[in-house]
Tab-separated table of C-alpha atoms in Angstrom:
chain	number	residue	atom	x	y	z
E	1	MET	CA	20.440	11.328	-1.215
E	2	LYS	CA	21.304	11.724	-4.686
E	3	ILE	CA	18.558	11.265	-7.140
E	4	LYS	CA	18.278	10.180	-10.785
E	5	ASN	CA	15.228	10.941	-12.956
E	6	LEU	CA	13.740	8.242	-15.004
E	7	THR	CA	11.076	10.197	-14.710
E	8	ARG	CA	9.433	13.024	-12.267
E	9	VAL	CA	9.231	12.331	-8.488
E	10	ALA	CA	6.115	12.055	-7.548
E	11	ALA	CA	3.551	13.331	-4.826
E	12	PRO	CA	3.316	11.554	-1.553
E	13	MET	CA	2.238	8.319	-1.457
E	14	ALA	CA	-0.607	5.925	-0.597
E	15	LEU	CA	-2.657	3.995	-3.052
E	16	VAL	CA	-6.151	5.072	-2.413
E	17	LEU	CA	-9.643	3.952	-3.977
E	18	GLY	CA	-13.136	5.138	-2.588
E	19	LEU	CA	-16.508	3.723	-2.565
E	20	SER	CA	-19.275	6.889	-3.265
E	21	ALA	CA	-22.837	7.198	-3.244
E	22	CYS	CA	-25.649	9.463	-3.245
E	23	THR	CA	-28.712	8.417	-1.132
E	24	GLY	CA	-32.363	9.169	-0.174
E	25	GLU	CA	-31.614	8.324	3.627
E	26	GLY	CA	-30.163	11.594	4.369
E	27	GLY	CA	-26.339	12.893	5.220
E	28	ALA	CA	-23.538	11.876	7.493
E	29	GLY	CA	-24.454	11.538	11.259
E	30	GLY	CA	-28.212	11.137	10.414
E	31	GLY	CA	-30.969	9.531	13.147
E	32	GLY	CA	-32.534	6.222	12.601
E	33	GLU	CA	-30.816	3.044	11.250
E	34	TYR	CA	-28.704	3.208	8.290
E	35	THR	CA	-29.498	1.959	4.798
E	36	PRO	CA	-27.205	1.938	1.766
E	37	ALA	CA	-28.285	3.753	-1.109
E	38	SER	CA	-29.455	1.541	-4.430
E	39	ASN	CA	-26.145	2.907	-6.039
E	40	ILE	CA	-23.078	2.867	-4.981
E	41	THR	CA	-19.779	4.772	-6.734
E	42	TYR	CA	-16.682	3.001	-5.961
E	43	LEU	CA	-13.808	5.507	-6.321
E	44	VAL	CA	-10.380	3.944	-6.862
E	45	GLY	CA	-7.613	6.491	-6.927
E	46	PHE	CA	-5.554	4.928	-9.492
E	47	GLN	CA	-6.096	3.633	-12.838
E	48	ALA	CA	-7.950	0.646	-14.110
E	49	GLY	CA	-6.298	-2.607	-14.287
E	50	GLY	CA	-3.780	-2.054	-11.478
E	51	GLY	CA	-3.690	-3.793	-7.917
E	52	THR	CA	-5.716	-1.281	-6.284
E	53	ASP	CA	-8.023	-1.187	-8.724
E	54	LEU	CA	-8.579	-5.082	-9.325
E	55	ALA	CA	-8.821	-5.256	-5.285
E	56	ALA	CA	-12.043	-2.744	-5.463
E	57	ARG	CA	-13.980	-4.552	-8.043
E	58	LYS	CA	-13.300	-7.586	-6.711
E	59	THR	CA	-14.467	-6.005	-3.011
E	60	ALA	CA	-17.713	-4.519	-4.895
E	61	GLU	CA	-18.180	-7.769	-6.730
E	62	ILE	CA	-18.373	-9.763	-3.784
E	63	LEU	CA	-20.494	-7.202	-1.820
E	64	GLU	CA	-22.706	-6.936	-4.239
E	65	GLY	CA	-22.997	-10.215	-6.128
E	66	ASN	CA	-23.237	-12.276	-2.458
E	67	GLY	CA	-25.787	-10.087	-1.161
E	68	ILE	CA	-23.684	-8.507	1.579
E	69	VAL	CA	-25.075	-4.796	0.510
E	70	ASP	CA	-28.206	-4.808	-1.662
E	71	ALA	CA	-26.878	-1.752	-4.268
E	72	ASN	CA	-25.602	-1.686	-7.565
E	73	PHE	CA	-21.708	-0.753	-7.175
E	74	ARG	CA	-19.984	1.331	-9.941
E	75	ILE	CA	-16.464	1.581	-10.209
E	76	GLN	CA	-15.101	5.173	-11.089
E	77	ASN	CA	-11.047	5.812	-11.133
E	78	THR	CA	-10.570	8.952	-9.813
E	79	THR	CA	-6.588	9.613	-10.435
E	80	GLY	CA	-4.365	12.319	-9.082
E	81	GLY	CA	-1.932	13.316	-6.189
E	82	VAL	CA	-1.359	9.551	-5.844
E	83	GLY	CA	-4.906	8.570	-4.605
E	84	LEU	CA	-5.302	11.814	-2.737
E	85	SER	CA	-7.698	13.188	-5.295
E	86	ALA	CA	-9.920	10.164	-4.532
E	87	ALA	CA	-9.544	10.838	-0.651
E	88	LYS	CA	-10.628	14.361	-0.946
E	89	ALA	CA	-13.621	13.151	-3.293
E	90	LEU	CA	-14.627	11.124	-0.065
E	91	VAL	CA	-14.592	14.044	2.276
E	92	GLN	CA	-16.450	16.180	-0.199
E	93	ALA	CA	-19.230	13.799	-0.799
E	94	GLY	CA	-19.865	13.687	2.985
E	95	ASP	CA	-22.362	11.531	3.294
E	96	GLU	CA	-22.161	7.732	4.864
E	97	ASN	CA	-22.463	5.940	1.597
E	98	THR	CA	-19.179	7.029	0.603
E	99	VAL	CA	-16.521	4.361	1.719
E	100	MET	CA	-12.654	4.247	0.490
E	101	GLN	CA	-10.530	1.427	0.290
E	102	MET	CA	-6.802	2.437	1.195
E	103	VAL	CA	-3.924	1.031	0.466
E	104	ASP	CA	-1.038	1.867	2.763
E	105	ILE	CA	-0.949	4.454	5.087
E	106	PRO	CA	-3.004	8.008	4.166
E	107	SER	CA	0.545	9.450	3.994
E	108	TRP	CA	-0.583	12.886	2.361
E	109	VAL	CA	-2.374	13.644	5.654
E	110	VAL	CA	0.691	14.437	7.043
E	111	SER	CA	1.149	17.383	4.241
E	112	GLU	CA	-0.321	20.924	5.188
E	113	GLY	CA	-1.535	21.239	1.501
E	114	ALA	CA	-3.360	18.380	1.170
E	115	GLY	CA	-6.756	19.839	2.724
E	116	VAL	CA	-7.780	16.247	4.347
E	117	GLU	CA	-6.537	14.914	7.424
E	118	LEU	CA	-6.516	11.480	9.376
E	119	ALA	CA	-9.417	12.991	11.508
E	120	ASP	CA	-11.699	13.134	8.165
E	121	PHE	CA	-11.756	9.492	8.081
E	122	TYR	CA	-13.145	6.178	9.872
E	123	PRO	CA	-11.271	3.392	9.413
E	124	VAL	CA	-13.768	0.427	8.804
E	125	GLY	CA	-11.254	-2.531	8.629
E	126	GLN	CA	-8.302	-4.139	7.037
E	127	VAL	CA	-9.392	-6.564	4.263
E	128	ALA	CA	-6.020	-7.910	3.499
E	129	ASN	CA	-2.063	-7.941	3.843
E	130	ASN	CA	0.811	-7.428	1.740
E	131	THR	CA	4.359	-6.924	1.958
E	132	LEU	CA	7.092	-6.301	-0.571
E	133	VAL	CA	9.852	-7.925	-1.845
E	134	THR	CA	13.643	-6.837	-2.460
E	135	ALA	CA	14.345	-7.821	-5.688
E	136	VAL	CA	17.740	-7.466	-7.920
E	137	PRO	CA	18.996	-8.227	-11.414
E	138	GLN	CA	19.736	-12.066	-12.032
E	139	GLU	CA	23.081	-11.482	-12.517
E	140	SER	CA	23.801	-9.389	-9.560
E	141	PRO	CA	26.677	-10.055	-7.144
E	142	PHE	CA	23.945	-8.900	-3.989
E	143	GLU	CA	22.403	-12.066	-2.563
E	144	SER	CA	21.368	-10.285	0.630
E	145	MET	CA	20.444	-6.863	2.144
E	146	ASN	CA	23.748	-6.976	3.977
E	147	ASP	CA	25.635	-7.221	0.655
E	148	LEU	CA	23.865	-4.680	-0.923
E	149	PHE	CA	24.341	-2.144	2.113
E	150	ALA	CA	28.357	-3.329	2.285
E	151	ALA	CA	28.568	-2.303	-1.549
E	152	ILE	CA	27.154	1.161	-0.842
E	153	GLU	CA	29.554	1.418	2.189
E	154	ASN	CA	32.128	0.447	-0.205
E	155	GLY	CA	31.538	3.603	-2.296
E	156	ASP	CA	29.675	1.695	-5.206
E	157	ASP	CA	26.982	3.258	-7.490
E	158	VAL	CA	24.093	1.100	-6.240
E	159	ARG	CA	20.977	2.179	-7.869
E	160	ILE	CA	17.709	2.116	-5.647
E	161	GLY	CA	14.439	2.446	-7.805
E	162	LEU	CA	11.423	3.517	-6.049
E	163	GLY	CA	7.977	3.342	-7.529
E	164	THR	CA	7.221	7.049	-6.634
E	165	GLY	CA	9.102	9.741	-4.865
E	166	ILE	CA	11.699	9.912	-2.191
E	167	ASP	CA	8.788	11.440	-0.137
E	168	HIS	CA	7.031	8.244	-0.167
E	169	LEU	CA	7.146	5.494	2.190
E	170	GLU	CA	8.982	2.984	0.343
E	171	ALA	CA	11.937	5.778	-0.131
E	172	ALA	CA	11.334	6.004	4.010
E	173	LYS	CA	11.878	2.158	4.765
E	174	TRP	CA	14.865	2.296	2.738
E	175	VAL	CA	16.369	4.840	4.879
E	176	GLU	CA	15.192	2.894	7.906
E	177	ALA	CA	17.139	-0.091	6.540
E	178	ALA	CA	20.155	1.653	5.590
E	179	GLU	CA	20.387	3.610	9.085
E	180	GLN	CA	20.026	0.317	11.046
E	181	SER	CA	23.250	-1.137	8.722
E	182	GLY	CA	25.001	2.018	9.662
E	183	LEU	CA	24.443	3.996	6.823
E	184	ASP	CA	24.135	7.847	6.321
E	185	ARG	CA	21.069	8.281	4.136
E	186	GLN	CA	22.571	10.519	1.855
E	187	ASN	CA	24.439	7.734	0.423
E	188	LEU	CA	21.413	6.340	-0.730
E	189	ASN	CA	21.370	6.568	-4.691
E	190	PHE	CA	17.687	6.534	-5.578
E	191	VAL	CA	15.892	6.527	-9.117
E	192	PRO	CA	11.838	7.733	-8.497
E	193	SER	CA	9.506	7.294	-10.655
E	194	ALA	CA	6.042	9.152	-10.904
E	195	GLN	CA	4.433	6.492	-13.139
E	196	GLY	CA	4.417	3.121	-10.184
E	197	VAL	CA	6.396	0.545	-10.067
E	198	GLY	CA	5.464	-1.329	-13.376
E	199	PRO	CA	7.961	0.712	-15.677
E	200	MET	CA	10.646	0.567	-13.078
E	201	VAL	CA	10.897	-3.373	-13.716
E	202	PRO	CA	12.267	-3.395	-16.980
E	203	GLU	CA	14.726	-0.889	-15.667
E	204	LEU	CA	15.781	-3.232	-12.657
E	205	ILE	CA	15.656	-6.414	-15.307
E	206	SER	CA	18.089	-4.927	-17.902
E	207	GLY	CA	20.544	-3.757	-14.475
E	208	ARG	CA	20.090	-0.312	-14.985
E	209	ILE	CA	18.885	-0.080	-11.575
E	210	ASP	CA	20.215	-2.150	-8.854
E	211	ALA	CA	17.456	-2.995	-6.521
E	212	LEU	CA	13.632	-2.447	-6.205
E	213	MET	CA	10.848	-3.489	-3.812
E	214	ILE	CA	8.009	-4.884	-5.914
E	215	VAL	CA	5.104	-6.983	-4.777
E	216	PRO	CA	4.963	-10.617	-3.991
E	217	ALA	CA	3.004	-11.733	-7.165
E	218	LEU	CA	5.057	-9.477	-9.311
E	219	ALA	CA	8.256	-10.733	-7.964
E	220	GLU	CA	7.410	-14.448	-8.349
E	221	GLU	CA	6.687	-14.252	-12.068
E	222	HIS	CA	10.060	-12.437	-12.683
E	223	VAL	CA	11.912	-15.086	-11.019
E	224	LYS	CA	10.279	-17.710	-12.390
E	225	ALA	CA	11.609	-16.365	-15.502
E	226	ASN	CA	15.042	-15.907	-14.381
E	227	ASN	CA	14.872	-12.710	-15.020
E	228	ILE	CA	15.415	-11.109	-11.164
E	229	LYS	CA	16.063	-12.972	-7.615
E	230	ALA	CA	14.633	-11.758	-4.567
E	231	ILE	CA	17.108	-11.180	-1.363
E	232	SER	CA	14.734	-10.223	1.233
E	233	VAL	CA	10.465	-10.250	2.184
E	234	GLY	CA	9.371	-7.350	4.119
E	235	SER	CA	7.091	-9.640	5.994
E	236	ASP	CA	7.702	-11.003	10.098
E	237	GLU	CA	8.034	-14.675	8.339
E	238	ARG	CA	9.061	-16.238	5.360
E	239	LEU	CA	6.341	-15.822	2.412
E	240	ASP	CA	4.747	-19.410	1.024
E	241	GLN	CA	5.983	-18.139	-2.556
E	242	PHE	CA	9.834	-17.922	-1.429
E	243	PRO	CA	10.589	-19.896	1.211
E	244	ASN	CA	14.211	-19.847	0.639
E	245	VAL	CA	14.351	-15.840	0.998
E	246	PRO	CA	14.724	-14.464	4.583
E	247	THR	CA	12.819	-11.730	5.912
E	248	LEU	CA	14.694	-8.502	7.068
E	249	LYS	CA	14.497	-9.222	10.552
E	250	GLU	CA	16.457	-12.464	9.851
E	251	GLN	CA	19.353	-9.971	8.264
E	252	GLY	CA	19.987	-8.267	11.485
E	253	LEU	CA	17.215	-5.483	10.392
E	254	ASP	CA	14.405	-4.688	13.337
E	255	MET	CA	11.831	-3.785	10.803
E	256	THR	CA	8.769	-4.905	8.567
E	257	PHE	CA	7.154	-3.354	5.777
E	258	TYR	CA	3.228	-4.089	5.355
E	259	ARG	CA	1.372	-2.700	2.660
E	260	PRO	CA	-2.815	-3.386	3.760
E	261	GLN	CA	-6.005	-2.973	1.889
E	262	GLY	CA	-8.715	-1.742	3.694
E	263	LEU	CA	-11.849	0.344	4.012
E	264	VAL	CA	-12.527	3.732	5.329
E	265	LEU	CA	-15.381	5.634	5.659
E	266	ASN	CA	-16.144	9.377	6.067
E	267	SER	CA	-15.731	10.194	9.927
E	268	GLN	CA	-19.036	11.921	10.040
E	269	ALA	CA	-21.016	8.893	9.176
E	270	SER	CA	-23.664	7.713	11.983
E	271	ASP	CA	-22.641	4.783	14.502
E	272	SER	CA	-25.516	2.516	12.397
E	273	ALA	CA	-23.452	3.298	9.003
E	274	LYS	CA	-20.187	2.227	10.704
E	275	GLU	CA	-21.700	-0.550	11.937
E	276	PHE	CA	-23.309	-1.467	8.897
E	277	TRP	CA	-20.161	-1.398	6.810
E	278	GLU	CA	-17.817	-2.989	9.512
E	279	ASP	CA	-20.306	-5.954	9.310
E	280	ALA	CA	-20.128	-5.998	5.633
E	281	LEU	CA	-16.397	-5.474	5.244
E	282	LYS	CA	-15.857	-8.815	7.417
E	283	LYS	CA	-18.167	-10.783	5.443
E	284	VAL	CA	-16.282	-10.256	2.444
E	285	THR	CA	-13.025	-11.486	3.958
E	286	GLU	CA	-14.902	-14.592	5.600
E	287	THR	CA	-16.044	-15.904	1.784
E	288	GLU	CA	-14.103	-18.308	-0.517
E	289	GLU	CA	-13.919	-15.901	-3.423
E	290	TRP	CA	-12.122	-13.459	-1.303
E	291	ALA	CA	-9.596	-16.183	0.007
E	292	GLU	CA	-9.108	-17.273	-3.459
E	293	PHE	CA	-8.579	-13.697	-4.729
E	294	ALA	CA	-5.867	-12.811	-1.894
E	295	GLU	CA	-4.042	-16.109	-2.558
E	296	SER	CA	-3.841	-15.822	-6.269
E	297	ASN	CA	-2.499	-12.168	-5.997
E	298	GLY	CA	-0.216	-13.033	-3.294
E	299	TYR	CA	-1.822	-11.442	-0.478
E	300	ILE	CA	-1.643	-12.352	3.315
E	301	ALA	CA	-5.330	-13.378	4.645
E	302	GLU	CA	-5.581	-11.036	7.475
E	303	TYR	CA	-8.388	-9.406	8.560
E	304	LYS	CA	-8.055	-6.234	10.888
E	305	GLY	CA	-11.133	-4.617	12.815
E	306	HIS	CA	-11.612	-0.687	13.283
E	307	ASP	CA	-9.758	-0.707	16.714
E	308	GLU	CA	-6.706	-2.597	15.199
E	309	TYR	CA	-6.461	-1.124	11.871
E	310	LEU	CA	-6.628	2.758	13.212
E	311	THR	CA	-3.731	1.798	15.683
E	312	TRP	CA	-1.495	0.180	13.195
E	313	MET	CA	-2.124	3.381	10.728
E	314	GLU	CA	-1.540	6.068	13.602
E	315	THR	CA	1.879	4.378	14.230
E	316	GLU	CA	2.869	3.827	10.523
E	317	LEU	CA	2.009	7.432	10.209
E	318	GLU	CA	3.892	8.792	13.202
E	319	GLU	CA	6.794	7.126	11.927
E	320	TYR	CA	6.427	8.259	8.092
E	321	GLU	CA	5.441	11.688	9.697
E	322	GLU	CA	9.243	11.782	11.352
E	323	TYR	CA	10.644	10.998	8.050
E	324	TYR	CA	8.804	13.064	5.708
E	325	ASN	CA	9.128	16.524	8.182
E	326	SER	CA	13.408	15.069	7.676
E	327	LEU	CA	13.142	16.050	4.142
E	328	GLN	CA	11.836	19.883	4.544
């Protein structure tokens, strides 16, 4: 794969946020009925104002404001390592009052130097799902993924923007799509970013990159402004915001690309604490406030309990690990 740097390549992905708290109820795994601490610190693995941060703040607002959890929530943005710093804070806290909302998969667990592994976490549940829209400049000749891959096969210089580095899940999905289309991954010309997808959008609009995967809400804004056009969605079915844009499957690619948000607890927490947070999280997803937030931000209203969420995470991690190892 050819790489052009607009910014430096980032470490492995996984937008992460988390809840962290001090408690007088004892540490993880303690006996008796679990009661949350009076003050909960909600760790967010990314800067304030981003999608992950806003989701965390809305979750905390509903948990506290609706009386689901009798506690005060304080948001603390703990950035670094594409969410890894927040994940380490969760593990280091070591108590059952620390929870973490995770976006995508915890891809950094496949790296030997991460210092954390999947067994350190207890996935409480998924609060909502999301997907990505493949967008191209408004004046692009590409009308479909097939057009884009045909151009690459013909030797055209098609610059594919990434919101992170080539060791991110996003790059892995591009490789999967290309290989299903009969292309060699070495023909993909990635332009990675270490600063997220935000700085890449102007590059797409200007035509300095030729394709970029972005969240539906952001894509919708720029499609309406005639800055870009959408050529595919990564969901199983077409999105309400883009009824005329085909899915990857409709274009002959046997794949999807989902980016769910969910809460994760320290795996050493007691059964009582796990049950408490599972119940609290489900109640959040049943409120009108959450439904309105999800709709306005382009999320797919889809709740998953612990077992289903963990199964999804394990499956995606297995596929991602195969890609990650191929880069070594």
